[in-house]
Amino acid sequence: MKGRADEERGKTMRQLVVCDEAVAGAEGFDRAEVIPLRGEVEEPRPARGIRRAGWLLVACGLALLPWLYVLATGLPATATAAHWPVAWVGLDALEALGLIATGLLAARGDRRHALAAAATATLLVVDAWFDTTTAAPGGDVANALAMALGAELPLAALCGRLALRALSRPS
């Protein structure tokens, strides 16, 4: 903690400009400027490793774009999955854990709830997507849409809002 306080103090000291008539009128000074202490603080530039990781992720995302075409044109219209129930139960179990973790962290006032909320929102949107796109025509599609619109997407929106609110607040 002390290192962070010293760093903040040093940052504050660099932002101060002394306005003294003798200094302001001295040769080489056109004017003196006072920078407010509570002004906008410029975000520090990310470390080189973080920037490299970011560009690597962008490159990987771009490399996936041609693969989407291969999948769209090459996959069969129907498929059988050997572990279909395990996949769905596992996804719903992850959603339940995410909701519980987000709720407990938020109830305790722990800002890390933003991480759990973001992950849970993502899982809920994925579940809604796959429920509706893999449902059989008729009653199954109606049930999938009812679950998506009545539970999964509203919960995803709530989790997304929690995550964004926590991340937008100053620490």
PDB file of C-alpha atoms in Angstrom:
ATOM      1  CA  MET A   1       0.000   0.000   0.000  1.00  0.00           C
ATOM      2  CA  LYS A   2       2.795   2.388   0.868  1.00  0.00           C
ATOM      3  CA  GLY A   3       4.333   2.042  -2.596  1.00  0.00           C
ATOM      4  CA  ARG A   4       1.028   2.996  -4.221  1.00  0.00           C
ATOM      5  CA  ALA A   5       0.635   6.024  -1.933  1.00  0.00           C
ATOM      6  CA  ASP A   6       4.176   7.179  -2.742  1.00  0.00           C
ATOM      7  CA  GLU A   7       3.477   6.706  -6.441  1.00  0.00           C
ATOM      8  CA  GLU A   8       0.273   8.781  -6.209  1.00  0.00           C
ATOM      9  CA  ARG A   9       2.064  11.496  -4.251  1.00  0.00           C
ATOM     10  CA  GLY A  10       4.818  11.614  -6.867  1.00  0.00           C
ATOM     11  CA  LYS A  11       2.229  11.864  -9.624  1.00  0.00           C
ATOM     12  CA  THR A  12       0.534  14.723  -7.772  1.00  0.00           C
ATOM     13  CA  MET A  13       3.815  16.529  -7.283  1.00  0.00           C
ATOM     14  CA  ARG A  14       4.579  16.281 -11.007  1.00  0.00           C
ATOM     15  CA  GLN A  15       1.168  17.816 -11.776  1.00  0.00           C
ATOM     16  CA  LEU A  16       1.728  20.867  -9.623  1.00  0.00           C
ATOM     17  CA  VAL A  17       3.166  23.948 -11.211  1.00  0.00           C
ATOM     18  CA  VAL A  18       4.278  26.760  -8.978  1.00  0.00           C
ATOM     19  CA  CYS A  19       3.032  30.113 -10.125  1.00  0.00           C
ATOM     20  CA  ASP A  20       5.407  32.700  -8.748  1.00  0.00           C
ATOM     21  CA  GLU A  21       5.556  36.144 -10.268  1.00  0.00           C
ATOM     22  CA  ALA A  22       9.339  36.025 -10.318  1.00  0.00           C
ATOM     23  CA  VAL A  23       9.309  32.671 -12.118  1.00  0.00           C
ATOM     24  CA  ALA A  24       6.464  33.651 -14.435  1.00  0.00           C
ATOM     25  CA  GLY A  25       8.245  36.839 -15.425  1.00  0.00           C
ATOM     26  CA  ALA A  26      11.645  35.176 -15.831  1.00  0.00           C
ATOM     27  CA  GLU A  27      13.275  34.765 -19.180  1.00  0.00           C
ATOM     28  CA  GLY A  28      12.142  31.684 -21.126  1.00  0.00           C
ATOM     29  CA  PHE A  29       8.716  31.524 -19.481  1.00  0.00           C
ATOM     30  CA  ASP A  30       5.781  32.780 -21.506  1.00  0.00           C
ATOM     31  CA  ARG A  31       3.213  32.018 -18.858  1.00  0.00           C
ATOM     32  CA  ALA A  32       2.671  29.891 -15.792  1.00  0.00           C
ATOM     33  CA  GLU A  33       0.016  27.218 -15.750  1.00  0.00           C
ATOM     34  CA  VAL A  34      -1.792  25.654 -12.836  1.00  0.00           C
ATOM     35  CA  ILE A  35      -3.014  22.129 -13.387  1.00  0.00           C
ATOM     36  CA  PRO A  36      -5.928  21.134 -11.146  1.00  0.00           C
ATOM     37  CA  LEU A  37      -5.306  18.162  -8.876  1.00  0.00           C
ATOM     38  CA  ARG A  38      -8.689  16.580  -9.560  1.00  0.00           C
ATOM     39  CA  GLY A  39      -8.471  16.798 -13.345  1.00  0.00           C
ATOM     40  CA  GLU A  40      -8.596  13.888 -15.761  1.00  0.00           C
ATOM     41  CA  VAL A  41      -5.708  11.536 -15.187  1.00  0.00           C
ATOM     42  CA  GLU A  42      -4.247  10.044 -18.328  1.00  0.00           C
ATOM     43  CA  GLU A  43      -4.411   6.248 -18.431  1.00  0.00           C
ATOM     44  CA  PRO A  44      -0.971   4.691 -18.266  1.00  0.00           C
ATOM     45  CA  ARG A  45       0.161   2.850 -21.357  1.00  0.00           C
ATOM     46  CA  PRO A  46      -0.092  -0.928 -20.937  1.00  0.00           C
ATOM     47  CA  ALA A  47       3.106  -2.883 -20.445  1.00  0.00           C
ATOM     48  CA  ARG A  48       4.791  -4.215 -23.572  1.00  0.00           C
ATOM     49  CA  GLY A  49       3.845  -7.814 -22.736  1.00  0.00           C
ATOM     50  CA  ILE A  50       0.185  -6.868 -22.392  1.00  0.00           C
ATOM     51  CA  ARG A  51       0.241  -4.987 -25.697  1.00  0.00           C
ATOM     52  CA  ARG A  52       1.861  -7.977 -27.420  1.00  0.00           C
ATOM     53  CA  ALA A  53      -0.724 -10.337 -25.935  1.00  0.00           C
ATOM     54  CA  GLY A  54      -3.469  -8.007 -27.144  1.00  0.00           C
ATOM     55  CA  TRP A  55      -2.143  -7.960 -30.706  1.00  0.00           C
ATOM     56  CA  LEU A  56      -1.690 -11.748 -30.616  1.00  0.00           C
ATOM     57  CA  LEU A  57      -5.348 -12.127 -29.656  1.00  0.00           C
ATOM     58  CA  VAL A  58      -6.408  -9.796 -32.480  1.00  0.00           C
ATOM     59  CA  ALA A  59      -4.343 -11.855 -34.945  1.00  0.00           C
ATOM     60  CA  CYS A  60      -5.893 -15.097 -33.681  1.00  0.00           C
ATOM     61  CA  GLY A  61      -9.385 -13.646 -34.024  1.00  0.00           C
ATOM     62  CA  LEU A  62      -8.657 -12.550 -37.585  1.00  0.00           C
ATOM     63  CA  ALA A  63      -7.194 -15.975 -38.390  1.00  0.00           C
ATOM     64  CA  LEU A  64     -10.486 -17.558 -37.314  1.00  0.00           C
ATOM     65  CA  LEU A  65     -12.492 -15.615 -39.914  1.00  0.00           C
ATOM     66  CA  PRO A  66     -11.563 -17.897 -42.858  1.00  0.00           C
ATOM     67  CA  TRP A  67     -12.237 -20.908 -40.611  1.00  0.00           C
ATOM     68  CA  LEU A  68     -15.825 -19.694 -40.168  1.00  0.00           C
ATOM     69  CA  TYR A  69     -16.345 -20.032 -43.920  1.00  0.00           C
ATOM     70  CA  VAL A  70     -14.902 -23.557 -43.865  1.00  0.00           C
ATOM     71  CA  LEU A  71     -17.289 -24.504 -41.065  1.00  0.00           C
ATOM     72  CA  ALA A  72     -20.303 -22.858 -42.669  1.00  0.00           C
ATOM     73  CA  THR A  73     -19.779 -24.671 -45.958  1.00  0.00           C
ATOM     74  CA  GLY A  74     -18.410 -27.975 -44.711  1.00  0.00           C
ATOM     75  CA  LEU A  75     -20.378 -29.057 -41.656  1.00  0.00           C
ATOM     76  CA  PRO A  76     -23.228 -31.545 -42.057  1.00  0.00           C
ATOM     77  CA  ALA A  77     -26.779 -30.319 -41.467  1.00  0.00           C
ATOM     78  CA  THR A  78     -27.280 -32.820 -38.630  1.00  0.00           C
ATOM     79  CA  ALA A  79     -24.926 -34.509 -36.209  1.00  0.00           C
ATOM     80  CA  THR A  80     -25.077 -36.935 -33.304  1.00  0.00           C
ATOM     81  CA  ALA A  81     -23.177 -36.134 -30.126  1.00  0.00           C
ATOM     82  CA  ALA A  82     -22.151 -39.041 -27.914  1.00  0.00           C
ATOM     83  CA  HIS A  83     -22.153 -36.999 -24.699  1.00  0.00           C
ATOM     84  CA  TRP A  84     -25.050 -34.634 -25.389  1.00  0.00           C
ATOM     85  CA  PRO A  85     -26.511 -34.715 -21.841  1.00  0.00           C
ATOM     86  CA  VAL A  86     -23.075 -34.156 -20.279  1.00  0.00           C
ATOM     87  CA  ALA A  87     -22.533 -31.085 -22.449  1.00  0.00           C
ATOM     88  CA  TRP A  88     -25.860 -29.486 -21.486  1.00  0.00           C
ATOM     89  CA  VAL A  89     -25.701 -30.408 -17.800  1.00  0.00           C
ATOM     90  CA  GLY A  90     -22.117 -29.112 -17.664  1.00  0.00           C
ATOM     91  CA  LEU A  91     -23.081 -25.794 -19.254  1.00  0.00           C
ATOM     92  CA  ASP A  92     -26.020 -25.302 -16.899  1.00  0.00           C
ATOM     93  CA  ALA A  93     -23.855 -26.291 -13.910  1.00  0.00           C
ATOM     94  CA  LEU A  94     -21.308 -23.626 -14.894  1.00  0.00           C
ATOM     95  CA  GLU A  95     -24.126 -21.081 -15.152  1.00  0.00           C
ATOM     96  CA  ALA A  96     -25.391 -22.011 -11.682  1.00  0.00           C
ATOM     97  CA  LEU A  97     -21.884 -21.697 -10.220  1.00  0.00           C
ATOM     98  CA  GLY A  98     -21.418 -18.367 -11.969  1.00  0.00           C
ATOM     99  CA  LEU A  99     -24.696 -16.985 -10.653  1.00  0.00           C
ATOM    100  CA  ILE A 100     -23.924 -18.165  -7.122  1.00  0.00           C
ATOM    101  CA  ALA A 101     -20.370 -16.781  -7.200  1.00  0.00           C
ATOM    102  CA  THR A 102     -21.510 -13.461  -8.662  1.00  0.00           C
ATOM    103  CA  GLY A 103     -24.281 -13.160  -6.090  1.00  0.00           C
ATOM    104  CA  LEU A 104     -22.073 -13.998  -3.108  1.00  0.00           C
ATOM    105  CA  LEU A 105     -19.282 -11.658  -4.212  1.00  0.00           C
ATOM    106  CA  ALA A 106     -21.724  -8.821  -4.938  1.00  0.00           C
ATOM    107  CA  ALA A 107     -23.529  -9.319  -1.613  1.00  0.00           C
ATOM    108  CA  ARG A 108     -20.189  -9.047   0.208  1.00  0.00           C
ATOM    109  CA  GLY A 109     -19.276  -5.902  -1.732  1.00  0.00           C
ATOM    110  CA  ASP A 110     -16.293  -7.584  -3.371  1.00  0.00           C
ATOM    111  CA  ARG A 111     -15.415  -5.847  -6.650  1.00  0.00           C
ATOM    112  CA  ARG A 112     -14.271  -9.166  -8.110  1.00  0.00           C
ATOM    113  CA  HIS A 113     -17.942  -9.896  -8.711  1.00  0.00           C
ATOM    114  CA  ALA A 114     -17.402  -8.070 -12.014  1.00  0.00           C
ATOM    115  CA  LEU A 115     -15.256 -10.943 -13.284  1.00  0.00           C
ATOM    116  CA  ALA A 116     -17.755 -13.608 -12.287  1.00  0.00           C
ATOM    117  CA  ALA A 117     -20.619 -11.518 -13.679  1.00  0.00           C
ATOM    118  CA  ALA A 118     -18.912 -11.075 -17.063  1.00  0.00           C
ATOM    119  CA  ALA A 119     -18.177 -14.802 -17.356  1.00  0.00           C
ATOM    120  CA  THR A 120     -21.702 -15.735 -16.256  1.00  0.00           C
ATOM    121  CA  ALA A 121     -23.311 -13.317 -18.710  1.00  0.00           C
ATOM    122  CA  THR A 122     -21.293 -14.903 -21.487  1.00  0.00           C
ATOM    123  CA  LEU A 123     -22.351 -18.418 -20.462  1.00  0.00           C
ATOM    124  CA  LEU A 124     -26.014 -17.389 -20.336  1.00  0.00           C
ATOM    125  CA  VAL A 125     -25.922 -15.839 -23.819  1.00  0.00           C
ATOM    126  CA  VAL A 126     -24.175 -18.934 -25.204  1.00  0.00           C
ATOM    127  CA  ASP A 127     -26.794 -21.153 -23.573  1.00  0.00           C
ATOM    128  CA  ALA A 128     -29.643 -19.109 -25.063  1.00  0.00           C
ATOM    129  CA  TRP A 129     -27.979 -19.258 -28.484  1.00  0.00           C
ATOM    130  CA  PHE A 130     -27.437 -23.000 -28.479  1.00  0.00           C
ATOM    131  CA  ASP A 131     -30.836 -23.768 -26.921  1.00  0.00           C
ATOM    132  CA  THR A 132     -32.667 -21.899 -29.651  1.00  0.00           C
ATOM    133  CA  THR A 133     -30.497 -23.008 -32.577  1.00  0.00           C
ATOM    134  CA  THR A 134     -30.446 -26.714 -31.647  1.00  0.00           C
ATOM    135  CA  ALA A 135     -34.131 -27.032 -30.685  1.00  0.00           C
ATOM    136  CA  ALA A 136     -36.396 -29.241 -32.779  1.00  0.00           C
ATOM    137  CA  PRO A 137     -39.167 -27.432 -34.651  1.00  0.00           C
ATOM    138  CA  GLY A 138     -42.450 -26.881 -32.836  1.00  0.00           C
ATOM    139  CA  GLY A 139     -42.772 -27.043 -29.069  1.00  0.00           C
ATOM    140  CA  ASP A 140     -39.020 -27.338 -28.455  1.00  0.00           C
ATOM    141  CA  VAL A 141     -38.325 -24.045 -30.226  1.00  0.00           C
ATOM    142  CA  ALA A 142     -41.125 -22.358 -28.251  1.00  0.00           C
ATOM    143  CA  ASN A 143     -39.676 -23.665 -24.979  1.00  0.00           C
ATOM    144  CA  ALA A 144     -36.162 -22.599 -25.957  1.00  0.00           C
ATOM    145  CA  LEU A 145     -37.357 -19.098 -26.875  1.00  0.00           C
ATOM    146  CA  ALA A 146     -39.351 -18.826 -23.643  1.00  0.00           C
ATOM    147  CA  MET A 147     -36.286 -19.800 -21.586  1.00  0.00           C
ATOM    148  CA  ALA A 148     -34.027 -17.455 -23.563  1.00  0.00           C
ATOM    149  CA  LEU A 149     -36.355 -14.449 -23.351  1.00  0.00           C
ATOM    150  CA  GLY A 150     -37.717 -15.149 -19.881  1.00  0.00           C
ATOM    151  CA  ALA A 151     -34.614 -16.216 -17.981  1.00  0.00           C
ATOM    152  CA  GLU A 152     -31.259 -16.540 -19.734  1.00  0.00           C
ATOM    153  CA  LEU A 153     -31.046 -13.213 -21.582  1.00  0.00           C
ATOM    154  CA  PRO A 154     -32.496 -11.100 -18.715  1.00  0.00           C
ATOM    155  CA  LEU A 155     -30.023 -12.727 -16.298  1.00  0.00           C
ATOM    156  CA  ALA A 156     -27.220 -12.133 -18.803  1.00  0.00           C
ATOM    157  CA  ALA A 157     -28.227  -8.458 -19.027  1.00  0.00           C
ATOM    158  CA  LEU A 158     -28.235  -8.149 -15.232  1.00  0.00           C
ATOM    159  CA  CYS A 159     -24.801  -9.782 -14.968  1.00  0.00           C
ATOM    160  CA  GLY A 160     -23.467  -7.573 -17.763  1.00  0.00           C
ATOM    161  CA  ARG A 161     -24.786  -4.463 -16.016  1.00  0.00           C
ATOM    162  CA  LEU A 162     -23.202  -5.524 -12.722  1.00  0.00           C
ATOM    163  CA  ALA A 163     -19.871  -6.090 -14.442  1.00  0.00           C
ATOM    164  CA  LEU A 164     -19.917  -2.768 -16.277  1.00  0.00           C
ATOM    165  CA  ARG A 165     -20.963  -0.794 -13.194  1.00  0.00           C
ATOM    166  CA  ALA A 166     -18.178  -2.312 -11.097  1.00  0.00           C
ATOM    167  CA  LEU A 167     -15.563  -1.696 -13.757  1.00  0.00           C
ATOM    168  CA  SER A 168     -16.630   1.895 -14.412  1.00  0.00           C
ATOM    169  CA  ARG A 169     -16.413   2.950 -10.753  1.00  0.00           C
ATOM    170  CA  PRO A 170     -13.153   4.453  -9.532  1.00  0.00           C
ATOM    171  CA  SER A 171     -11.304   2.285  -7.033  1.00  0.00           C
TER     172      SER A 171
END
